[in-house]
Amino acid sequence: MNGSKVAKREGYVPRGLARTGPVLFSYGFRPFFLGAAVWAVVAMTLWIAALAGHLEVAGSYGAHAWHAHEMLFGFAPAVLAGFLLTAVPNWTGRLPVSGWPLAALFALWLAGRAALLSPDVIGIPPAAAIDGLFLPALLLICAREVIAGRKWKDLKVLGSLLALSLANACFHFAVVMGDHPHIAMRLGISAYVALVTIIGGRILPSFTRNWLNRAGRAEFPVPYNHFDTVAILAGIAALGAWTLVPDHPVTAVAAFAASLLHTVRLARWRGWRTWPEMLLIILHVAYAFVPLGFAAIGIGALGFVEEHSVMHVLTVGAIAAMMLAVMTRASRGHTGYALTASRLTAASYAAIVVSALLRPLAEIFPSVAASLYAVSGSAWILAFALFCAEYGPILVRKRRAVQ
């Protein structure tokens, strides 16, 4: 089937695109997906150089705090912005933000990256204030669209954006006060994982069903029902417990229960039946890190795994891998390309999965931690460098006409 027709069937229909000015700012996914991928490469390169003692990063803010912040509140919000600024118009039927307003929002995100990279130039509080503007601005834009479109069921997405805005502010406050931003990090991670369970439950079975239908296969994913609601709520409860009391036995019980529920939920979507289409397989593989992450939370709550390992199962696996999967699929679908993974795209998926599997092991096997840091970091860089190489030209040039 023609790729553009497939894209149209799956909801990738442009509306209200800017017809003048830079192509990059004609739709939200273009600048933010590309910006996120470039920053993923740059930020990780700087972090590896800082770990090796070759470079000082972020001045008095601290390299470790900067690395954690830029992954959670620098890279990831850009991907989230690109997704929401593209998906919300599809949900609400309203025109997307494009043109110079989009460019201004992107500039605000860039200002946050620049301010925190050299915070001592203007001082940490002003740098934190600049960085702290982006997520609330994105929240206001999405809230305006959801409320104007009267799509009340999508208000839960705004809840996660509000939690991220709060987590970012708390992160900066902890750094300024000389404390470790543990709670802010867990809150931010929890907000992203909650979004994965909510939005993933919308797109994974839908995309899988469409592919199976085109392939002439009859065994479809189980439609959304009360079980999905229970799984999501159980996951949110476990994440809330982990955020507040990560070492409590109640957290372990809640996390293990959520892990079981989301394992069953993933199996109900029958992702294995989409083999060998990697554009779909990666969505299911990334979601598999959700129950794996809940299991890690439970094991960590019992004292058997360090918190950094738990966090990296969720951040690199459930969050970053899912984001890369969505970035590649949306970039293809919204530019009229066939919804199938190229070799470069498949290689980027393999790299991010390798990074997700190796990074949590660094705290478990400290004798080889340096090697694990290097290999997992290099795999991360490769994953997003491949995205830049393949999708960069696609994102900055004229969109192919939908036929």
Short mmCIF file of C-alpha atoms in Angstrom, two decimals:
data_model
loop_
_atom_site.label_atom_id
_atom_site.label_comp_id
_atom_site.label_asym_id
_atom_site.label_seq_id
_atom_site.Cartn_x
_atom_site.Cartn_y
_atom_site.Cartn_z
CA MET A 1 0.00 0.00 0.00
CA ASN A 2 1.19 3.52 -0.74
CA GLY A 3 2.98 4.94 2.31
CA SER A 4 1.16 8.26 2.20
CA LYS A 5 -2.23 6.51 2.15
CA VAL A 6 -1.20 4.49 5.18
CA ALA A 7 -0.11 7.68 6.91
CA LYS A 8 -3.48 9.30 6.17
CA ARG A 9 -5.35 6.25 7.51
CA GLU A 10 -3.43 6.38 10.82
CA GLY A 11 -4.30 10.01 11.45
CA TYR A 12 -1.23 11.76 10.05
CA VAL A 13 -3.19 14.44 8.21
CA PRO A 14 -1.70 17.96 8.34
CA ARG A 15 -4.01 20.84 9.20
CA GLY A 16 -3.24 24.53 9.49
CA LEU A 17 0.43 24.17 8.60
CA ALA A 18 2.48 27.32 8.13
CA ARG A 19 2.93 27.77 4.38
CA THR A 20 5.48 30.57 4.66
CA GLY A 21 8.67 30.92 6.63
CA PRO A 22 11.12 28.15 7.54
CA VAL A 23 9.85 24.63 6.86
CA LEU A 24 11.32 23.57 10.20
CA PHE A 25 8.62 25.54 12.01
CA SER A 26 5.67 24.34 9.96
CA TYR A 27 4.67 21.70 12.52
CA GLY A 28 5.60 21.02 16.13
CA PHE A 29 7.31 17.68 15.66
CA ARG A 30 9.91 19.10 13.27
CA PRO A 31 11.99 21.45 15.46
CA PHE A 32 11.46 19.59 18.71
CA PHE A 33 12.23 16.08 17.49
CA LEU A 34 15.34 17.30 15.71
CA GLY A 35 16.35 19.54 18.62
CA ALA A 36 15.85 16.72 21.11
CA ALA A 37 17.94 14.29 19.07
CA VAL A 38 20.77 16.77 18.58
CA TRP A 39 20.74 17.62 22.28
CA ALA A 40 20.69 13.92 23.21
CA VAL A 41 23.94 13.50 21.29
CA VAL A 42 25.57 16.72 22.52
CA ALA A 43 24.55 16.37 26.16
CA MET A 44 25.67 12.75 26.41
CA THR A 45 28.98 13.55 24.71
CA LEU A 46 29.59 16.36 27.19
CA TRP A 47 28.64 14.09 30.10
CA ILE A 48 31.05 11.34 29.02
CA ALA A 49 33.80 13.92 28.60
CA ALA A 50 33.05 15.28 32.08
CA LEU A 51 33.12 11.79 33.59
CA ALA A 52 36.50 11.19 31.98
CA GLY A 53 37.82 14.44 33.46
CA HIS A 54 38.36 16.10 30.10
CA LEU A 55 35.78 18.84 30.50
CA GLU A 56 34.01 20.84 33.19
CA VAL A 57 30.28 21.11 32.57
CA ALA A 58 27.67 23.38 34.15
CA GLY A 59 30.01 25.12 36.58
CA SER A 60 28.72 25.43 40.14
CA TYR A 61 25.41 23.75 39.20
CA GLY A 62 27.37 20.48 39.16
CA ALA A 63 27.98 18.08 36.30
CA HIS A 64 26.01 15.22 37.89
CA ALA A 65 22.99 17.42 38.58
CA TRP A 66 23.24 18.91 35.08
CA HIS A 67 23.32 15.47 33.45
CA ALA A 68 20.28 14.27 35.37
CA HIS A 69 18.42 17.50 34.68
CA GLU A 70 19.18 17.63 30.97
CA MET A 71 18.00 14.08 30.38
CA LEU A 72 14.77 14.54 32.36
CA PHE A 73 13.99 18.22 31.78
CA GLY A 74 16.01 19.11 28.68
CA PHE A 75 15.94 16.26 26.17
CA ALA A 76 12.68 14.57 27.20
CA PRO A 77 10.44 17.69 27.30
CA ALA A 78 11.49 18.51 23.74
CA VAL A 79 10.30 15.11 22.54
CA LEU A 80 7.13 15.50 24.57
CA ALA A 81 6.54 18.95 23.08
CA GLY A 82 7.02 17.65 19.56
CA PHE A 83 4.55 14.85 20.20
CA LEU A 84 1.89 16.92 21.95
CA LEU A 85 2.03 19.87 19.56
CA THR A 86 1.36 17.37 16.78
CA ALA A 87 -1.04 14.98 18.50
CA VAL A 88 -3.25 17.46 20.36
CA PRO A 89 -4.51 19.08 17.12
CA ASN A 90 -5.45 15.58 15.92
CA TRP A 91 -7.29 14.93 19.19
CA THR A 92 -9.10 18.27 19.29
CA GLY A 93 -9.56 19.04 15.58
CA ARG A 94 -8.02 22.47 16.12
CA LEU A 95 -5.19 24.09 14.17
CA PRO A 96 -1.64 23.34 15.35
CA VAL A 97 0.84 25.87 16.67
CA SER A 98 3.17 26.68 13.77
CA GLY A 99 5.26 29.42 12.24
CA TRP A 100 6.77 32.10 14.45
CA PRO A 101 4.83 31.16 17.62
CA LEU A 102 6.35 27.69 17.30
CA ALA A 103 9.78 29.21 16.67
CA ALA A 104 9.40 31.33 19.82
CA LEU A 105 8.53 28.25 21.90
CA PHE A 106 11.51 26.40 20.48
CA ALA A 107 13.74 29.38 21.26
CA LEU A 108 12.51 29.27 24.85
CA TRP A 109 13.58 25.62 25.08
CA LEU A 110 16.98 26.49 23.58
CA ALA A 111 17.41 29.32 26.08
CA GLY A 112 17.01 26.85 28.91
CA ARG A 113 19.73 24.59 27.49
CA ALA A 114 22.13 27.50 27.05
CA ALA A 115 21.41 28.94 30.48
CA LEU A 116 22.11 25.70 32.32
CA LEU A 117 25.16 24.79 30.27
CA SER A 118 26.96 27.86 31.68
CA PRO A 119 24.81 28.91 34.63
CA ASP A 120 27.52 30.90 36.38
CA VAL A 121 27.41 33.52 33.62
CA ILE A 122 24.12 34.89 34.94
CA GLY A 123 23.86 32.95 38.20
CA ILE A 124 22.09 29.70 38.99
CA PRO A 125 18.72 31.20 40.10
CA PRO A 126 18.26 33.24 36.88
CA ALA A 127 19.41 30.28 34.78
CA ALA A 128 16.95 28.02 36.59
CA ALA A 129 14.19 30.58 36.09
CA ILE A 130 14.82 30.68 32.34
CA ASP A 131 14.79 26.91 32.12
CA GLY A 132 11.66 26.73 34.23
CA LEU A 133 9.57 28.70 31.74
CA PHE A 134 9.31 26.07 29.00
CA LEU A 135 7.22 23.34 30.60
CA PRO A 136 4.58 25.75 32.01
CA ALA A 137 4.38 27.41 28.57
CA LEU A 138 3.81 24.03 26.94
CA LEU A 139 1.22 23.21 29.61
CA LEU A 140 -0.69 26.43 28.92
CA ILE A 141 -0.68 25.83 25.16
CA CYS A 142 -1.94 22.26 25.51
CA ALA A 143 -4.51 23.26 28.14
CA ARG A 144 -5.87 25.97 25.84
CA GLU A 145 -6.27 23.48 22.99
CA VAL A 146 -7.80 20.69 25.08
CA ILE A 147 -10.25 23.02 26.81
CA ALA A 148 -11.20 24.86 23.61
CA GLY A 149 -11.69 21.52 21.87
CA ARG A 150 -13.72 20.24 24.86
CA LYS A 151 -11.68 17.03 24.94
CA TRP A 152 -12.04 16.48 28.66
CA LYS A 153 -10.67 12.94 28.58
CA ASP A 154 -7.29 14.37 27.55
CA LEU A 155 -7.00 16.47 30.70
CA LYS A 156 -5.06 13.60 32.29
CA VAL A 157 -2.19 14.41 29.94
CA LEU A 158 -2.16 17.93 31.37
CA GLY A 159 -1.79 16.41 34.84
CA SER A 160 1.49 14.84 33.82
CA LEU A 161 2.68 18.14 32.34
CA LEU A 162 1.82 19.87 35.60
CA ALA A 163 3.76 17.23 37.54
CA LEU A 164 6.76 17.71 35.24
CA SER A 165 6.65 21.48 35.72
CA LEU A 166 6.58 21.01 39.48
CA ALA A 167 9.34 18.40 39.37
CA ASN A 168 11.58 20.71 37.36
CA ALA A 169 11.06 23.56 39.82
CA CYS A 170 11.77 21.25 42.75
CA PHE A 171 14.90 19.96 41.03
CA HIS A 172 16.31 23.47 40.69
CA PHE A 173 15.31 24.37 44.25
CA ALA A 174 17.13 21.33 45.63
CA VAL A 175 20.28 22.18 43.67
CA VAL A 176 20.21 25.81 44.80
CA MET A 177 19.76 24.71 48.41
CA GLY A 178 22.63 22.22 48.13
CA ASP A 179 20.41 19.13 48.44
CA HIS A 180 20.17 16.11 46.17
CA PRO A 181 17.06 16.28 43.94
CA HIS A 182 16.02 12.65 44.55
CA ILE A 183 12.31 13.36 45.00
CA ALA A 184 12.19 15.70 42.00
CA MET A 185 13.88 13.09 39.84
CA ARG A 186 11.46 10.37 40.92
CA LEU A 187 8.48 12.68 40.37
CA GLY A 188 9.69 13.61 36.89
CA ILE A 189 10.36 10.00 35.93
CA SER A 190 6.96 8.98 37.30
CA ALA A 191 5.21 11.63 35.22
CA TYR A 192 6.84 10.37 32.03
CA VAL A 193 6.10 6.72 32.82
CA ALA A 194 2.48 7.62 33.55
CA LEU A 195 2.30 9.28 30.14
CA VAL A 196 3.75 6.16 28.52
CA THR A 197 1.07 4.01 30.13
CA ILE A 198 -1.71 6.43 29.15
CA ILE A 199 -0.66 7.38 25.64
CA GLY A 200 0.97 4.01 24.95
CA GLY A 201 -2.35 2.39 25.70
CA ARG A 202 -3.87 4.55 22.98
CA ILE A 203 -1.32 4.22 20.20
CA LEU A 204 0.15 0.71 20.60
CA PRO A 205 -3.06 -1.30 20.15
CA SER A 206 -4.28 1.11 17.46
CA PHE A 207 -1.12 0.94 15.36
CA THR A 208 -0.85 -2.81 15.91
CA ARG A 209 -4.45 -3.40 14.86
CA ASN A 210 -3.99 -1.31 11.71
CA TRP A 211 -0.85 -3.23 10.73
CA LEU A 212 -2.41 -6.64 11.42
CA ASN A 213 -5.50 -5.67 9.43
CA ARG A 214 -3.40 -4.62 6.42
CA ALA A 215 -1.40 -7.81 6.71
CA GLY A 216 -4.61 -9.87 6.60
CA ARG A 217 -4.20 -11.28 10.09
CA ALA A 218 -7.25 -11.76 12.27
CA GLU A 219 -5.88 -11.92 15.85
CA PHE A 220 -6.15 -8.28 16.94
CA PRO A 221 -5.11 -6.57 20.17
CA VAL A 222 -7.69 -6.59 22.95
CA PRO A 223 -9.55 -3.23 22.85
CA TYR A 224 -9.23 -0.83 25.76
CA ASN A 225 -11.43 -1.92 28.67
CA HIS A 226 -11.62 -1.80 32.46
CA PHE A 227 -8.47 -3.90 32.79
CA ASP A 228 -6.44 -1.13 31.15
CA THR A 229 -7.89 1.42 33.54
CA VAL A 230 -6.99 -0.76 36.52
CA ALA A 231 -3.46 -1.27 35.18
CA ILE A 232 -2.93 2.47 34.66
CA LEU A 233 -4.27 3.37 38.10
CA ALA A 234 -2.19 0.65 39.74
CA GLY A 235 0.88 1.96 37.93
CA ILE A 236 0.22 5.54 39.02
CA ALA A 237 -0.27 4.38 42.63
CA ALA A 238 3.05 2.49 42.52
CA LEU A 239 4.81 5.49 41.01
CA GLY A 240 3.35 7.75 43.67
CA ALA A 241 4.56 5.43 46.43
CA TRP A 242 8.01 5.23 44.83
CA THR A 243 8.22 9.01 44.56
CA LEU A 244 7.43 9.55 48.24
CA VAL A 245 8.64 6.40 50.04
CA PRO A 246 10.95 4.47 47.68
CA ASP A 247 12.22 2.10 50.39
CA HIS A 248 8.89 1.16 51.96
CA PRO A 249 7.49 -2.43 51.75
CA VAL A 250 4.17 -1.00 50.55
CA THR A 251 6.02 0.44 47.55
CA ALA A 252 7.43 -3.01 46.77
CA VAL A 253 3.98 -4.62 46.89
CA ALA A 254 2.41 -1.89 44.75
CA ALA A 255 5.26 -2.02 42.21
CA PHE A 256 5.18 -5.82 41.85
CA ALA A 257 1.41 -5.70 41.36
CA ALA A 258 1.79 -2.99 38.71
CA SER A 259 4.52 -5.01 37.00
CA LEU A 260 2.23 -8.02 36.72
CA LEU A 261 -0.69 -5.97 35.43
CA HIS A 262 1.37 -4.20 32.78
CA THR A 263 2.97 -7.45 31.68
CA VAL A 264 -0.50 -8.85 31.03
CA ARG A 265 -1.54 -5.59 29.38
CA LEU A 266 1.40 -5.73 26.99
CA ALA A 267 0.67 -9.37 26.12
CA ARG A 268 -2.94 -8.44 25.32
CA TRP A 269 -1.65 -6.17 22.54
CA ARG A 270 -0.03 -9.13 20.69
CA GLY A 271 2.99 -7.20 19.55
CA TRP A 272 4.90 -10.32 18.54
CA ARG A 273 2.49 -10.80 15.66
CA THR A 274 3.83 -7.66 13.96
CA TRP A 275 7.27 -9.19 13.37
CA PRO A 276 9.35 -8.29 11.37
CA GLU A 277 8.09 -4.67 11.18
CA MET A 278 10.54 -2.96 13.53
CA LEU A 279 8.59 0.32 13.48
CA LEU A 280 5.96 -1.53 15.52
CA ILE A 281 8.14 -4.03 17.36
CA ILE A 282 10.12 -1.22 19.03
CA LEU A 283 6.93 0.24 20.51
CA HIS A 284 6.22 -3.06 22.25
CA VAL A 285 9.85 -3.56 23.28
CA ALA A 286 9.96 -0.07 24.78
CA TYR A 287 6.71 -0.69 26.65
CA ALA A 288 8.19 -3.93 28.02
CA PHE A 289 10.51 -1.73 30.08
CA VAL A 290 7.43 -0.44 31.94
CA PRO A 291 6.70 -3.72 33.78
CA LEU A 292 10.45 -4.31 33.99
CA GLY A 293 10.81 -0.88 35.59
CA PHE A 294 8.03 -1.58 38.07
CA ALA A 295 9.76 -4.84 38.99
CA ALA A 296 13.00 -2.88 39.48
CA ILE A 297 11.16 -0.43 41.75
CA GLY A 298 9.92 -3.36 43.82
CA ILE A 299 13.35 -4.96 44.05
CA GLY A 300 14.88 -1.59 44.92
CA ALA A 301 12.29 -1.01 47.64
CA LEU A 302 13.44 -4.25 49.25
CA GLY A 303 17.05 -3.02 49.19
CA PHE A 304 18.47 -5.34 46.54
CA VAL A 305 19.10 -2.78 43.79
CA GLU A 306 20.38 0.79 44.00
CA GLU A 307 18.08 3.65 43.03
CA HIS A 308 20.21 4.75 40.07
CA SER A 309 19.78 1.33 38.46
CA VAL A 310 16.02 1.52 38.96
CA MET A 311 15.92 5.00 37.47
CA HIS A 312 17.89 4.03 34.37
CA VAL A 313 15.64 1.06 33.61
CA LEU A 314 12.80 3.57 33.41
CA THR A 315 14.58 6.56 31.87
CA VAL A 316 16.56 4.85 29.11
CA GLY A 317 14.21 1.93 28.56
CA ALA A 318 10.60 2.91 29.13
CA ILE A 319 11.02 6.64 28.40
CA ALA A 320 13.85 7.22 25.90
CA ALA A 321 13.25 4.06 23.86
CA MET A 322 9.54 4.87 23.60
CA MET A 323 10.38 8.45 22.65
CA LEU A 324 12.73 7.33 19.88
CA ALA A 325 10.07 4.93 18.62
CA VAL A 326 7.46 7.70 18.51
CA MET A 327 9.89 10.20 16.97
CA THR A 328 10.72 7.92 14.06
CA ARG A 329 7.17 6.82 13.43
CA ALA A 330 5.67 10.30 13.61
CA SER A 331 8.45 11.79 11.48
CA ARG A 332 7.74 9.26 8.76
CA GLY A 333 3.97 9.38 9.01
CA HIS A 334 3.65 13.17 9.03
CA THR A 335 5.99 13.64 6.08
CA GLY A 336 4.35 11.10 3.78
CA TYR A 337 7.00 8.38 4.07
CA ALA A 338 6.03 4.72 4.23
CA LEU A 339 5.41 3.47 7.76
CA THR A 340 8.19 0.92 7.75
CA ALA A 341 11.58 1.02 9.45
CA SER A 342 14.67 1.51 7.33
CA ARG A 343 17.96 -0.17 8.23
CA LEU A 344 19.23 3.01 9.86
CA THR A 345 16.06 3.29 11.90
CA ALA A 346 16.29 -0.35 12.99
CA ALA A 347 19.93 0.19 13.94
CA SER A 348 18.95 3.17 16.10
CA TYR A 349 16.39 0.98 17.88
CA ALA A 350 19.02 -1.68 18.55
CA ALA A 351 21.39 0.95 19.94
CA ILE A 352 18.88 2.44 22.38
CA VAL A 353 17.86 -1.01 23.63
CA VAL A 354 21.52 -1.89 24.20
CA SER A 355 21.94 1.35 26.15
CA ALA A 356 18.81 0.61 28.20
CA LEU A 357 19.97 -2.90 29.06
CA LEU A 358 23.56 -2.00 29.94
CA ARG A 359 23.27 1.28 31.87
CA PRO A 360 21.37 -0.14 34.91
CA LEU A 361 24.11 -2.75 35.35
CA ALA A 362 26.76 -0.15 36.23
CA GLU A 363 25.68 0.05 39.88
CA ILE A 364 25.23 -3.72 40.09
CA PHE A 365 28.72 -4.47 38.75
CA PRO A 366 30.85 -1.55 39.98
CA SER A 367 34.11 -3.22 38.92
CA VAL A 368 33.17 -2.70 35.27
CA ALA A 369 31.08 0.44 35.78
CA ALA A 370 33.40 2.63 33.73
CA SER A 371 33.15 0.29 30.74
CA LEU A 372 29.38 0.08 31.09
CA TYR A 373 29.13 3.88 31.24
CA ALA A 374 31.20 4.15 28.07
CA VAL A 375 29.37 1.47 26.07
CA SER A 376 25.86 2.46 27.13
CA GLY A 377 26.62 6.15 26.59
CA SER A 378 28.09 5.43 23.17
CA ALA A 379 25.04 3.35 22.25
CA TRP A 380 22.81 6.26 23.31
CA ILE A 381 24.81 8.67 21.16
CA LEU A 382 24.67 6.27 18.20
CA ALA A 383 20.89 5.86 18.50
CA PHE A 384 20.17 9.57 18.30
CA ALA A 385 22.98 10.34 15.85
CA LEU A 386 21.39 7.85 13.46
CA PHE A 387 18.06 9.62 13.93
CA CYS A 388 19.70 12.95 13.09
CA ALA A 389 21.40 11.50 10.02
CA GLU A 390 18.25 9.94 8.59
CA TYR A 391 15.48 12.23 9.77
CA GLY A 392 17.27 15.58 9.95
CA PRO A 393 16.95 16.17 6.19
CA ILE A 394 13.33 14.99 6.29
CA LEU A 395 12.41 17.37 9.09
CA VAL A 396 13.91 20.51 7.54
CA ARG A 397 12.65 20.18 3.98
CA LYS A 398 9.24 20.55 2.30
CA ARG A 399 6.68 17.97 3.24
CA ARG A 400 5.77 15.43 0.62
CA ALA A 401 2.27 15.88 -0.69
CA VAL A 402 -0.26 13.36 0.63
CA GLN A 403 -1.62 11.52 -2.36
#
